[in-house]
């Protein structure tokens, strides 16, 4: 599906990868790009249409679907990582919050906007996932809760492939590792520039790709996911 002349909505479109996606869609000639955020005043991209939307608040989602009734491409980008370092001992409220934002948020948006997209003649839904949604590699156990939210989102995306394409709605899942958004300050980690991720994300939409591995980390993790865990976690085989 071409971005040119499409009407795009990006959740979390005020910063980081979300802002890069908004800018890239505009650069490719989208007719209109809604940059959705809890506080629309934080949207500073010229030519973007600020849209108030909290992915955990059904009322704002309903209102957004009414206002943005011309959407043909939905990009579920908004997400959080609340540093749940041990899923067995950390407060469950934070685990629930991650699921509310990272899983139920995109699900709410799809429930609200798929009928809009179908009514507009079809289009595309892209769910912004993570390399961790494919596999939790050694050393990343502290991200288990976050990874679980992204794995759940991946399963919903894949499950909907049984029904949505027949209604004219394409689906893609975008995976990435570390991204240079200002939130990750570890200088030892190689981070992909947000604009590079955005270009690959929209390239995938235009190419009709079902899954987009936007960086080398995602490619490596995807390959690791096909292996027997005992090959990657030696202690598993020794137990």
Coordinates of N, CA and C in Angstrom, one line a residue:
X1 N 0.8 -1.2 0.0 CA 0.0 0.0 0.0 C 0.9 1.2 0.0
X2 N 0.6 2.2 -0.9 CA 1.3 3.4 -0.9 C 1.0 4.4 0.2
X3 N 2.0 5.0 0.7 CA 1.8 6.0 1.7 C 1.3 7.3 1.1
X4 N 1.7 7.6 -0.1 CA 1.3 8.8 -0.8 C -0.3 8.8 -0.9
X5 N -0.8 9.9 -0.5 CA -2.3 10.2 -0.5 C -3.0 9.4 0.6
X6 N -2.4 8.6 1.4 CA -3.0 7.9 2.5 C -3.3 8.8 3.7
X7 N -4.1 8.4 4.6 CA -4.4 9.1 5.8 C -3.9 8.2 6.9
X8 N -2.9 8.7 7.6 CA -2.1 7.9 8.6 C -2.3 8.4 10.0
X9 N -2.5 7.4 10.9 CA -2.5 7.8 12.3 C -1.4 7.0 13.1
X10 N -0.6 7.8 13.8 CA 0.5 7.2 14.6 C 0.3 7.5 16.0
X11 N 0.1 6.4 16.8 CA 0.0 6.6 18.3 C 1.4 6.9 18.8
X12 N 1.5 7.7 19.9 CA 2.8 8.1 20.4 C 3.5 8.9 19.4
X13 N 2.8 9.7 18.6 CA 3.4 10.4 17.5 C 4.1 11.7 17.8
X14 N 4.3 11.9 19.1 CA 4.9 13.2 19.5 C 6.4 13.1 19.8
X15 N 7.0 11.9 19.8 CA 8.4 11.8 20.1 C 9.0 10.4 19.7
X16 N 10.3 10.3 19.7 CA 11.0 9.1 19.4 C 10.6 8.5 18.0
X17 N 10.4 7.2 18.0 CA 10.1 6.5 16.8 C 8.8 7.0 16.2
X18 N 7.8 7.3 17.1 CA 6.5 7.8 16.7 C 6.7 9.1 15.9
X19 N 7.4 10.0 16.4 CA 7.6 11.3 15.6 C 8.3 11.0 14.3
X20 N 9.3 10.1 14.3 CA 10.0 9.8 13.1 C 9.0 9.2 12.0
X21 N 8.1 8.3 12.5 CA 7.1 7.8 11.6 C 6.2 8.8 11.0
X22 N 5.8 9.8 11.9 CA 5.0 10.9 11.4 C 5.7 11.7 10.3
X23 N 7.0 12.0 10.6 CA 7.8 12.8 9.6 C 8.0 12.0 8.3
X24 N 8.2 10.7 8.4 CA 8.5 9.9 7.2 C 7.2 9.8 6.4
X25 N 6.1 9.6 7.0 CA 4.8 9.6 6.3 C 4.5 10.9 5.6
X26 N 4.8 12.0 6.2 CA 4.6 13.3 5.5 C 5.6 13.4 4.4
X27 N 6.8 13.0 4.6 CA 7.8 13.1 3.5 C 7.4 12.3 2.3
X28 N 6.7 11.2 2.5 CA 6.3 10.3 1.4 C 4.9 10.7 0.8
X29 N 4.4 11.9 1.2 CA 3.2 12.4 0.5 C 1.9 12.0 1.1
X30 N 1.9 11.5 2.3 CA 0.6 11.2 2.9 C -0.3 12.4 2.9
X31 N -1.6 12.2 2.6 CA -2.5 13.3 2.5 C -2.7 14.0 3.9
X32 N -2.7 13.2 4.9 CA -2.9 13.7 6.3 C -2.2 12.7 7.2
X33 N -1.6 13.3 8.3 CA -1.0 12.4 9.3 C -1.4 12.9 10.7
X34 N -2.1 12.1 11.4 CA -2.5 12.4 12.7 C -1.4 11.9 13.7
X35 N -0.9 12.8 14.5 CA 0.1 12.5 15.5 C -0.6 12.4 16.8
X36 N -0.9 11.2 17.3 CA -1.7 11.0 18.5 C -0.8 11.0 19.7
X37 N -1.3 11.7 20.8 CA -0.6 11.7 22.0 C -1.5 12.1 23.1
X38 N -1.2 11.7 24.4 CA -2.0 12.1 25.5 C -2.2 13.6 25.6
X39 N -1.1 14.3 25.4 CA -1.1 15.7 25.4 C -0.8 16.2 23.9
X40 N -1.8 16.6 23.2 CA -1.6 17.0 21.8 C -0.7 18.2 21.7
X41 N -0.6 19.0 22.7 CA 0.3 20.2 22.7 C 1.8 19.8 22.5
X42 N 2.1 18.6 22.8 CA 3.5 18.1 22.7 C 3.9 17.7 21.3
X43 N 2.9 17.7 20.4 CA 3.2 17.4 19.0 C 3.7 18.7 18.3
X44 N 5.0 18.6 17.8 CA 5.6 19.8 17.2 C 6.0 19.6 15.8
X45 N 5.6 18.5 15.2 CA 5.9 18.2 13.8 C 5.1 19.1 12.9
X46 N 5.7 20.0 12.0 CA 4.9 20.8 11.1 C 4.1 19.9 10.2
X47 N 2.9 20.4 9.9 CA 1.9 19.7 9.0 C 1.3 18.5 9.6
X48 N 1.7 18.0 10.7 CA 1.0 16.9 11.4 C -0.3 17.4 12.1
X49 N -1.3 16.6 12.2 CA -2.5 16.9 12.9 C -2.5 16.4 14.3
X50 N -2.3 17.2 15.3 CA -2.3 16.7 16.7 C -3.6 16.1 17.1
X51 N -3.6 15.0 17.7 CA -4.8 14.3 18.1 C -4.7 13.8 19.5
X52 N -5.6 14.2 20.4 CA -5.6 13.7 21.8 C -6.0 12.2 21.8
X53 N -5.2 11.4 22.4 CA -5.5 10.0 22.5 C -4.6 9.3 23.6
X54 N -5.3 8.7 24.5 CA -4.6 7.9 25.5 C -5.0 6.4 25.3
X55 N -4.0 5.6 24.9 CA -4.3 4.2 24.5 C -5.0 3.4 25.6
X56 N -4.9 3.9 26.9 CA -5.5 3.2 28.0 C -6.9 3.7 28.4
X57 N -7.3 4.7 27.6 CA -8.6 5.4 27.9 C -9.6 5.2 26.8
X58 N -10.6 4.3 27.0 CA -11.5 4.1 25.9 C -12.3 5.3 25.4
X59 N -12.5 6.2 26.3 CA -13.3 7.4 25.8 C -12.5 8.3 24.8
X60 N -11.2 8.4 25.1 CA -10.4 9.2 24.1 C -10.2 8.5 22.8
X61 N -10.2 7.1 22.9 CA -10.1 6.4 21.7 C -11.4 6.5 20.8
X62 N -12.5 6.4 21.5 CA -13.8 6.6 20.7 C -13.8 8.0 20.1
X63 N -13.4 9.0 20.9 CA -13.5 10.4 20.4 C -12.5 10.5 19.2
X64 N -11.3 9.9 19.3 CA -10.3 10.0 18.2 C -10.8 9.3 17.0
X65 N -11.5 8.2 17.1 CA -12.1 7.5 15.9 C -13.1 8.3 15.3
X66 N -13.9 9.1 16.0 CA -14.9 10.0 15.4 C -14.2 11.1 14.7
X67 N -13.2 11.7 15.3 CA -12.5 12.8 14.7 C -11.7 12.4 13.5
X68 N -11.0 11.3 13.6 CA -10.1 10.8 12.5 C -10.8 9.7 11.7
X69 N -12.0 10.1 11.2 CA -12.8 9.1 10.5 C -12.3 8.8 9.1
X70 N -11.2 9.4 8.7 CA -10.7 9.3 7.3 C -9.4 8.4 7.3
X71 N -9.1 7.8 8.4 CA -7.8 7.0 8.5 C -7.9 5.8 7.6
X72 N -6.7 5.6 6.9 CA -6.6 4.4 6.1 C -5.4 3.5 6.6
X73 N -4.5 4.1 7.3 CA -3.3 3.4 7.9 C -3.2 3.7 9.4
X74 N -3.2 2.7 10.2 CA -3.0 2.9 11.6 C -1.7 2.3 12.0
X75 N -0.9 3.0 12.7 CA 0.4 2.5 13.2 C 0.4 2.6 14.7
X76 N 0.3 1.4 15.4 CA 0.2 1.3 16.8 C 1.7 1.4 17.4
X77 N 2.1 2.6 17.7 CA 3.5 2.7 18.1 C 3.7 3.0 19.6
X78 N 2.7 3.5 20.3 CA 2.8 3.9 21.7 C 3.1 2.7 22.5
X79 N 4.0 2.8 23.5 CA 4.4 1.7 24.3 C 5.2 2.2 25.5
X80 N 5.3 1.4 26.5 CA 6.1 1.7 27.7 C 6.9 0.5 28.2
X81 N 8.0 0.8 28.9 CA 8.8 -0.2 29.6 C 9.0 0.3 31.0
X82 N 8.4 -0.3 31.9 CA 8.4 0.2 33.3 C 9.5 -0.5 34.2
X83 N 10.5 -1.0 33.5 CA 11.7 -1.6 34.2 C 11.2 -2.7 35.2
X84 N 10.4 -3.6 34.8 CA 10.0 -4.7 35.6 C 11.2 -5.7 35.6
X85 N 12.1 -5.6 36.6 CA 13.3 -6.3 36.5 C 13.2 -7.8 36.9
X86 N 12.2 -8.2 37.7 CA 12.0 -9.6 38.1 C 10.5 -9.8 38.1
X87 N 10.0 -10.5 37.1 CA 8.5 -10.7 37.0 C 8.0 -11.5 38.1
X88 N 8.8 -12.3 38.8 CA 8.3 -13.1 39.9 C 8.2 -12.3 41.2
X89 N 8.9 -11.1 41.3 CA 8.8 -10.4 42.6 C 8.4 -9.0 42.5
X90 N 8.4 -8.4 41.3 CA 8.1 -7.0 41.0 C 6.6 -6.8 41.3
X91 N 6.2 -5.6 41.6 CA 4.8 -5.3 41.8 C 4.0 -5.6 40.6
X92 N 2.9 -6.4 40.7 CA 2.1 -6.8 39.6 C 1.4 -5.6 38.9
X93 N 1.2 -4.5 39.7 CA 0.6 -3.3 39.1 C 1.4 -2.8 37.9
X94 N 2.7 -2.9 38.0 CA 3.6 -2.4 36.8 C 3.4 -3.4 35.7
X95 N 3.4 -4.7 36.0 CA 3.2 -5.6 34.9 C 1.9 -5.4 34.2
X96 N 0.8 -5.2 35.0 CA -0.5 -4.9 34.4 C -0.5 -3.6 33.6
X97 N 0.2 -2.6 34.0 CA 0.3 -1.3 33.3 C 1.0 -1.5 32.0
X98 N 2.1 -2.3 31.9 CA 2.7 -2.6 30.7 C 1.8 -3.3 29.7
X99 N 1.0 -4.2 30.2 CA 0.0 -4.9 29.3 C -1.1 -3.9 28.9
X100 N -1.5 -3.0 29.8 CA -2.5 -2.1 29.4 C -2.1 -1.2 28.2
X101 N -0.8 -0.8 28.3 CA -0.3 0.1 27.2 C 0.1 -0.7 26.0
X102 N 0.9 -1.7 26.2 CA 1.6 -2.4 25.1 C 0.7 -3.4 24.3
X103 N -0.2 -4.0 25.1 CA -1.1 -5.0 24.4 C -2.5 -4.5 24.3
X104 N -3.2 -4.2 25.4 CA -4.6 -3.8 25.3 C -4.7 -2.4 24.6
X105 N -3.7 -1.6 24.7 CA -3.8 -0.3 23.9 C -3.9 -0.5 22.4
X106 N -3.0 -1.2 21.8 CA -3.2 -1.5 20.4 C -4.4 -2.3 20.0
X107 N -4.8 -3.2 20.9 CA -6.0 -4.0 20.7 C -7.3 -3.0 20.7
X108 N -7.3 -2.1 21.6 CA -8.4 -1.1 21.6 C -8.4 -0.3 20.4
X109 N -7.2 0.1 19.9 CA -7.1 0.9 18.7 C -7.6 0.2 17.5
X110 N -7.2 -1.1 17.4 CA -7.7 -1.9 16.3 C -9.2 -2.1 16.3
X111 N -9.7 -2.3 17.5 CA -11.2 -2.5 17.6 C -11.9 -1.2 17.1
X112 N -11.3 -0.1 17.4 CA -12.0 1.2 17.1 C -11.7 1.6 15.6
X113 N -10.5 1.3 15.1 CA -10.2 1.9 13.8 C -10.3 0.9 12.6
X114 N -10.3 -0.4 12.9 CA -10.5 -1.4 11.8 C -11.8 -1.1 11.0
X115 N -12.9 -0.9 11.7 CA -14.1 -0.6 11.0 C -14.0 0.7 10.2
X116 N -13.2 1.7 10.8 CA -13.0 3.0 10.0 C -12.3 2.7 8.7
X117 N -11.2 1.9 8.9 CA -10.4 1.6 7.7 C -11.2 0.8 6.6
X118 N -11.9 -0.1 7.1 CA -12.8 -0.9 6.2 C -13.8 0.0 5.5
X119 N -14.4 0.9 6.2 CA -15.3 1.8 5.7 C -14.7 2.8 4.7
X120 N -13.4 3.0 4.8 CA -12.7 3.9 3.8 C -12.1 3.2 2.7
X121 N -12.5 1.9 2.5 CA -12.1 1.1 1.3 C -10.9 0.2 1.6
X122 N -10.5 0.1 2.8 CA -9.3 -0.8 3.1 C -8.1 0.0 3.4
X123 N -7.1 -0.7 3.9 CA -5.8 0.0 4.2 C -4.9 -0.9 5.0
X124 N -4.3 -0.4 6.0 CA -3.2 -1.2 6.7 C -3.2 -0.9 8.2
X125 N -2.8 -1.9 9.0 CA -2.5 -1.8 10.4 C -1.1 -2.3 10.6
X126 N -0.3 -1.4 11.2 CA 1.1 -1.8 11.6 C 1.2 -1.8 13.1
X127 N 1.6 -2.9 13.7 CA 1.9 -2.9 15.1 C 3.4 -2.9 15.4
X128 N 3.8 -1.9 16.1 CA 5.2 -1.7 16.4 C 5.6 -2.6 17.5
X129 N 6.4 -3.6 17.2 CA 6.7 -4.6 18.2 C 8.1 -4.4 18.7
X130 N 8.8 -5.5 18.9 CA 10.2 -5.4 19.5 C 10.9 -6.7 19.1
X131 N 12.2 -6.7 19.1 CA 12.9 -8.0 18.9 C 12.6 -8.9 20.1
X132 N 12.3 -8.3 21.3 CA 12.0 -9.1 22.5 C 10.6 -9.8 22.3
X133 N 9.8 -9.3 21.4 CA 8.6 -10.0 21.1 C 8.7 -11.3 20.4
X134 N 9.9 -11.5 19.8 CA 10.3 -12.7 19.1 C 10.9 -13.8 20.0
X135 N 11.7 -13.3 20.9 CA 12.5 -14.2 21.8 C 13.2 -13.5 22.9
X136 N 13.3 -14.0 24.1 CA 14.0 -13.4 25.2 C 15.4 -14.1 25.2
X137 N 16.4 -13.3 24.7 CA 17.7 -13.9 24.6 C 18.4 -13.9 25.9
X138 N 19.5 -14.7 26.1 CA 20.3 -14.7 27.3 C 20.7 -13.3 27.7
X139 N 20.5 -13.0 29.0 CA 20.9 -11.7 29.5 C 19.7 -10.7 29.5
X140 N 18.6 -11.1 28.9 CA 17.5 -10.2 28.8 C 16.3 -10.6 29.7
X141 N 16.5 -11.5 30.6 CA 15.5 -12.0 31.5 C 14.8 -10.9 32.2
X142 N 15.5 -9.8 32.6 CA 14.8 -8.7 33.3 C 13.8 -8.0 32.4
X143 N 13.7 -8.3 31.1 CA 12.8 -7.7 30.2 C 11.6 -8.6 30.0
X144 N 11.5 -9.7 30.8 CA 10.5 -10.7 30.5 C 9.0 -10.1 30.4
X145 N 8.7 -9.2 31.3 CA 7.3 -8.7 31.3 C 7.1 -7.9 30.0
X146 N 8.0 -7.0 29.7 CA 7.9 -6.2 28.5 C 7.8 -7.1 27.3
X147 N 8.7 -8.1 27.2 CA 8.7 -9.1 26.1 C 7.4 -9.8 26.0
X148 N 6.8 -10.1 27.1 CA 5.5 -10.8 27.1 C 4.4 -10.0 26.5
X149 N 4.4 -8.7 26.8 CA 3.4 -7.8 26.2 C 3.6 -7.8 24.7
X150 N 4.8 -7.8 24.2 CA 5.1 -7.7 22.8 C 4.8 -9.0 22.1
X151 N 5.1 -10.1 22.8 CA 4.8 -11.4 22.2 C 3.3 -11.6 22.0
X152 N 2.5 -11.1 23.0 CA 1.1 -11.2 23.0 C 0.5 -10.3 21.8
X153 N 1.1 -9.2 21.6 CA 0.7 -8.3 20.5 C 1.0 -9.0 19.1
X154 N 2.2 -9.7 19.1 CA 2.5 -10.4 17.8 C 1.5 -11.5 17.5
X155 N 1.1 -12.2 18.6 CA 0.1 -13.3 18.4 C -1.2 -12.7 17.9
X156 N -1.7 -11.6 18.4 CA -2.9 -11.0 17.9 C -2.8 -10.6 16.5
X157 N -1.6 -10.0 16.1 CA -1.4 -9.5 14.8 C -1.5 -10.7 13.8
X158 N -0.8 -11.8 14.2 CA -0.8 -13.0 13.3 C -2.2 -13.6 13.2
X159 N -2.8 -13.6 14.4 CA -4.2 -14.3 14.4 C -5.2 -13.5 13.5
X160 N -5.0 -12.2 13.4 CA -6.0 -11.4 12.6 C -5.7 -11.6 11.1
X161 N -4.6 -12.2 10.8 CA -4.3 -12.5 9.4 C -5.4 -13.4 8.7
X162 N -6.1 -14.2 9.6 CA -7.1 -15.1 9.1 C -8.3 -14.3 8.6
X163 N -8.5 -13.1 9.1 CA -9.8 -12.4 8.8 C -9.7 -11.0 8.1
X164 N -8.7 -10.2 8.6 CA -8.6 -8.9 8.1 C -8.3 -8.7 6.6
X165 N -7.3 -9.4 6.1 CA -7.0 -9.2 4.7 C -8.3 -9.4 3.8
X166 N -9.2 -10.3 4.1 CA -10.4 -10.5 3.3 C -11.3 -9.3 3.4
X167 N -11.1 -8.4 4.4 CA -11.8 -7.1 4.5 C -11.0 -6.0 3.9
X168 N -9.9 -6.3 3.3 CA -9.1 -5.2 2.7 C -8.1 -4.5 3.6
X169 N -7.8 -5.2 4.8 CA -6.9 -4.6 5.7 C -5.7 -5.4 5.8
X170 N -4.5 -4.9 5.4 CA -3.2 -5.6 5.5 C -2.7 -5.4 6.9
X171 N -1.8 -6.3 7.3 CA -1.2 -6.3 8.6 C 0.3 -6.4 8.5
X172 N 1.0 -5.7 9.4 CA 2.4 -5.9 9.5 C 2.9 -5.7 10.9
X173 N 3.9 -6.5 11.3 CA 4.5 -6.4 12.6 C 5.9 -5.9 12.4
X174 N 6.2 -4.8 13.1 CA 7.6 -4.2 13.0 C 8.4 -4.5 14.3
X175 N 9.6 -5.1 14.0 CA 10.5 -5.5 15.1 C 11.8 -4.7 15.1
X176 N 12.2 -4.3 16.2 CA 13.5 -3.6 16.3 C 14.2 -3.9 17.7
X177 N 15.5 -3.6 17.7 CA 16.2 -3.7 19.0 C 16.3 -2.4 19.6
X178 N 17.5 -2.0 20.0 CA 17.7 -0.7 20.6 C 17.6 0.5 19.6
X179 N 16.9 1.5 20.0 CA 16.7 2.6 19.1 C 17.1 3.9 19.8
X180 N 17.8 4.8 19.1 CA 18.3 6.0 19.7 C 17.2 7.1 19.7
X181 N 16.4 7.0 20.8 CA 15.3 7.9 21.0 C 15.5 8.9 22.2
X182 N 16.7 8.8 22.9 CA 16.9 9.6 24.0 C 16.5 9.0 25.3
X183 N 15.8 7.9 25.2 CA 15.4 7.1 26.5 C 16.5 6.1 26.9
X184 N 17.2 5.6 26.0 CA 18.3 4.7 26.3 C 19.6 5.4 26.2
X185 N 20.2 5.5 27.4 CA 21.4 6.3 27.4 C 22.7 5.5 27.6
X186 N 22.6 4.2 27.5 CA 23.8 3.3 27.6 C 24.7 3.5 26.4
X187 N 25.9 4.1 26.6 CA 26.8 4.4 25.5 C 27.4 3.1 24.9
X188 N 27.3 2.0 25.6 CA 27.9 0.8 25.1 C 27.0 0.0 24.1
X189 N 25.8 0.4 24.0 CA 24.8 -0.3 23.2 C 24.7 0.4 21.8
X190 N 24.8 -0.4 20.8 CA 24.6 0.1 19.4 C 23.1 0.4 19.2
X191 N 22.7 1.6 18.9 CA 21.3 2.0 18.7 C 21.1 2.5 17.3
X192 N 19.9 2.0 16.8 CA 19.6 2.5 15.4 C 18.9 3.8 15.5
X193 N 19.2 4.7 14.5 CA 18.5 6.0 14.5 C 17.0 5.8 14.3
X194 N 16.2 6.6 15.0 CA 14.7 6.5 14.8 C 14.3 6.7 13.3
X195 N 14.9 7.7 12.6 CA 14.5 7.9 11.2 C 14.8 6.7 10.3
X196 N 15.8 5.9 10.6 CA 16.1 4.7 9.9 C 15.1 3.7 10.1
X197 N 14.6 3.5 11.4 CA 13.6 2.6 11.7 C 12.3 3.0 11.0
X198 N 12.0 4.2 11.0 CA 10.8 4.7 10.4 C 10.8 4.5 8.9
X199 N 11.9 4.7 8.2 CA 12.0 4.4 6.8 C 11.7 2.9 6.5
X200 N 12.3 2.0 7.3 CA 12.1 0.6 7.1 C 10.7 0.2 7.4
X201 N 10.1 0.8 8.4 CA 8.7 0.5 8.7 C 7.8 0.9 7.5
X202 N 7.9 2.0 7.0 CA 7.1 2.4 5.9 C 7.4 1.7 4.6
X203 N 8.7 1.4 4.4 CA 9.1 0.6 3.2 C 8.3 -0.8 3.3
X204 N 8.2 -1.3 4.5 CA 7.5 -2.6 4.7 C 6.0 -2.5 4.4
X205 N 5.4 -1.4 4.8 CA 4.0 -1.2 4.4 C 3.8 -1.1 2.9
X206 N 4.7 -0.3 2.3 CA 4.5 -0.1 0.8 C 4.8 -1.4 0.1
X207 N 5.7 -2.3 0.7 CA 6.0 -3.6 0.0 C 5.0 -4.7 0.3
X208 N 4.1 -4.4 1.2 CA 3.2 -5.4 1.6 C 3.8 -6.5 2.5
X209 N 4.9 -6.2 3.2 CA 5.5 -7.1 4.1 C 4.7 -7.5 5.3
X210 N 4.6 -8.7 5.7 CA 3.9 -9.1 6.9 C 4.7 -8.9 8.2
X211 N 6.0 -9.0 8.0 CA 6.9 -8.9 9.2 C 8.1 -8.1 8.7
X212 N 8.5 -7.1 9.5 CA 9.6 -6.2 9.2 C 10.6 -6.3 10.3
X213 N 11.8 -6.8 10.0 CA 12.9 -6.8 10.9 C 13.8 -5.6 10.6
X214 N 13.7 -4.6 11.4 CA 14.2 -3.3 11.1 C 15.7 -3.0 11.4
X215 N 16.3 -4.0 12.0 CA 17.7 -3.8 12.3 C 18.4 -5.2 12.5
X216 N 19.7 -5.2 12.6 CA 20.4 -6.5 12.7 C 20.1 -7.3 13.9
X217 N 19.8 -6.6 15.0 CA 19.4 -7.2 16.3 C 18.2 -8.1 16.0
X218 N 17.2 -7.5 15.4 CA 15.9 -8.3 15.1 C 16.2 -9.5 14.2
X219 N 17.0 -9.3 13.3 CA 17.4 -10.4 12.4 C 18.0 -11.6 13.2
X220 N 19.0 -11.2 14.1 CA 19.6 -12.2 14.9 C 18.7 -12.9 15.9
X221 N 17.8 -12.1 16.5 CA 16.9 -12.7 17.5 C 15.9 -13.6 16.8
X222 N 15.4 -13.2 15.6 CA 14.5 -14.0 14.8 C 15.1 -15.4 14.6
X223 N 16.4 -15.4 14.2 CA 17.1 -16.7 13.9 C 17.3 -17.5 15.2
X224 N 17.6 -16.8 16.3 CA 17.7 -17.5 17.6 C 16.4 -18.2 18.0
X225 N 15.3 -17.5 17.7 CA 14.0 -18.0 18.1 C 13.7 -19.4 17.5
X226 N 14.3 -19.7 16.4 CA 14.1 -21.0 15.8 C 14.9 -22.2 16.4
X227 N 15.8 -21.8 17.3 CA 16.7 -22.8 17.9 C 16.1 -23.5 19.1
X228 N 16.6 -24.6 19.5 CA 16.2 -25.3 20.7 C 16.8 -24.4 21.9
X229 N 15.9 -24.0 22.8 CA 16.5 -23.2 24.0 C 17.7 -23.8 24.6
X230 N 17.8 -25.1 24.7 CA 18.9 -25.8 25.3 C 20.2 -25.4 24.6
X231 N 20.2 -25.0 23.3 CA 21.4 -24.6 22.6 C 21.8 -23.2 23.0
X232 N 20.9 -22.4 23.5 CA 21.2 -21.0 23.9 C 21.3 -20.8 25.4
X233 N 20.6 -21.6 26.1 CA 20.7 -21.6 27.6 C 21.3 -22.9 28.1
X234 N 22.6 -23.0 28.2 CA 23.2 -24.3 28.6 C 22.6 -24.9 29.9
X235 N 22.3 -24.0 30.8 CA 21.8 -24.5 32.1 C 20.5 -25.3 31.9
X236 N 19.8 -25.0 30.9 CA 18.5 -25.7 30.6 C 18.8 -27.2 30.4
X237 N 19.8 -27.5 29.5 CA 20.2 -28.8 29.2 C 20.8 -29.5 30.4
X238 N 21.5 -28.8 31.3 CA 22.2 -29.4 32.4 C 21.2 -29.7 33.6
X239 N 20.0 -29.1 33.5 CA 19.1 -29.2 34.7 C 18.6 -30.6 34.8

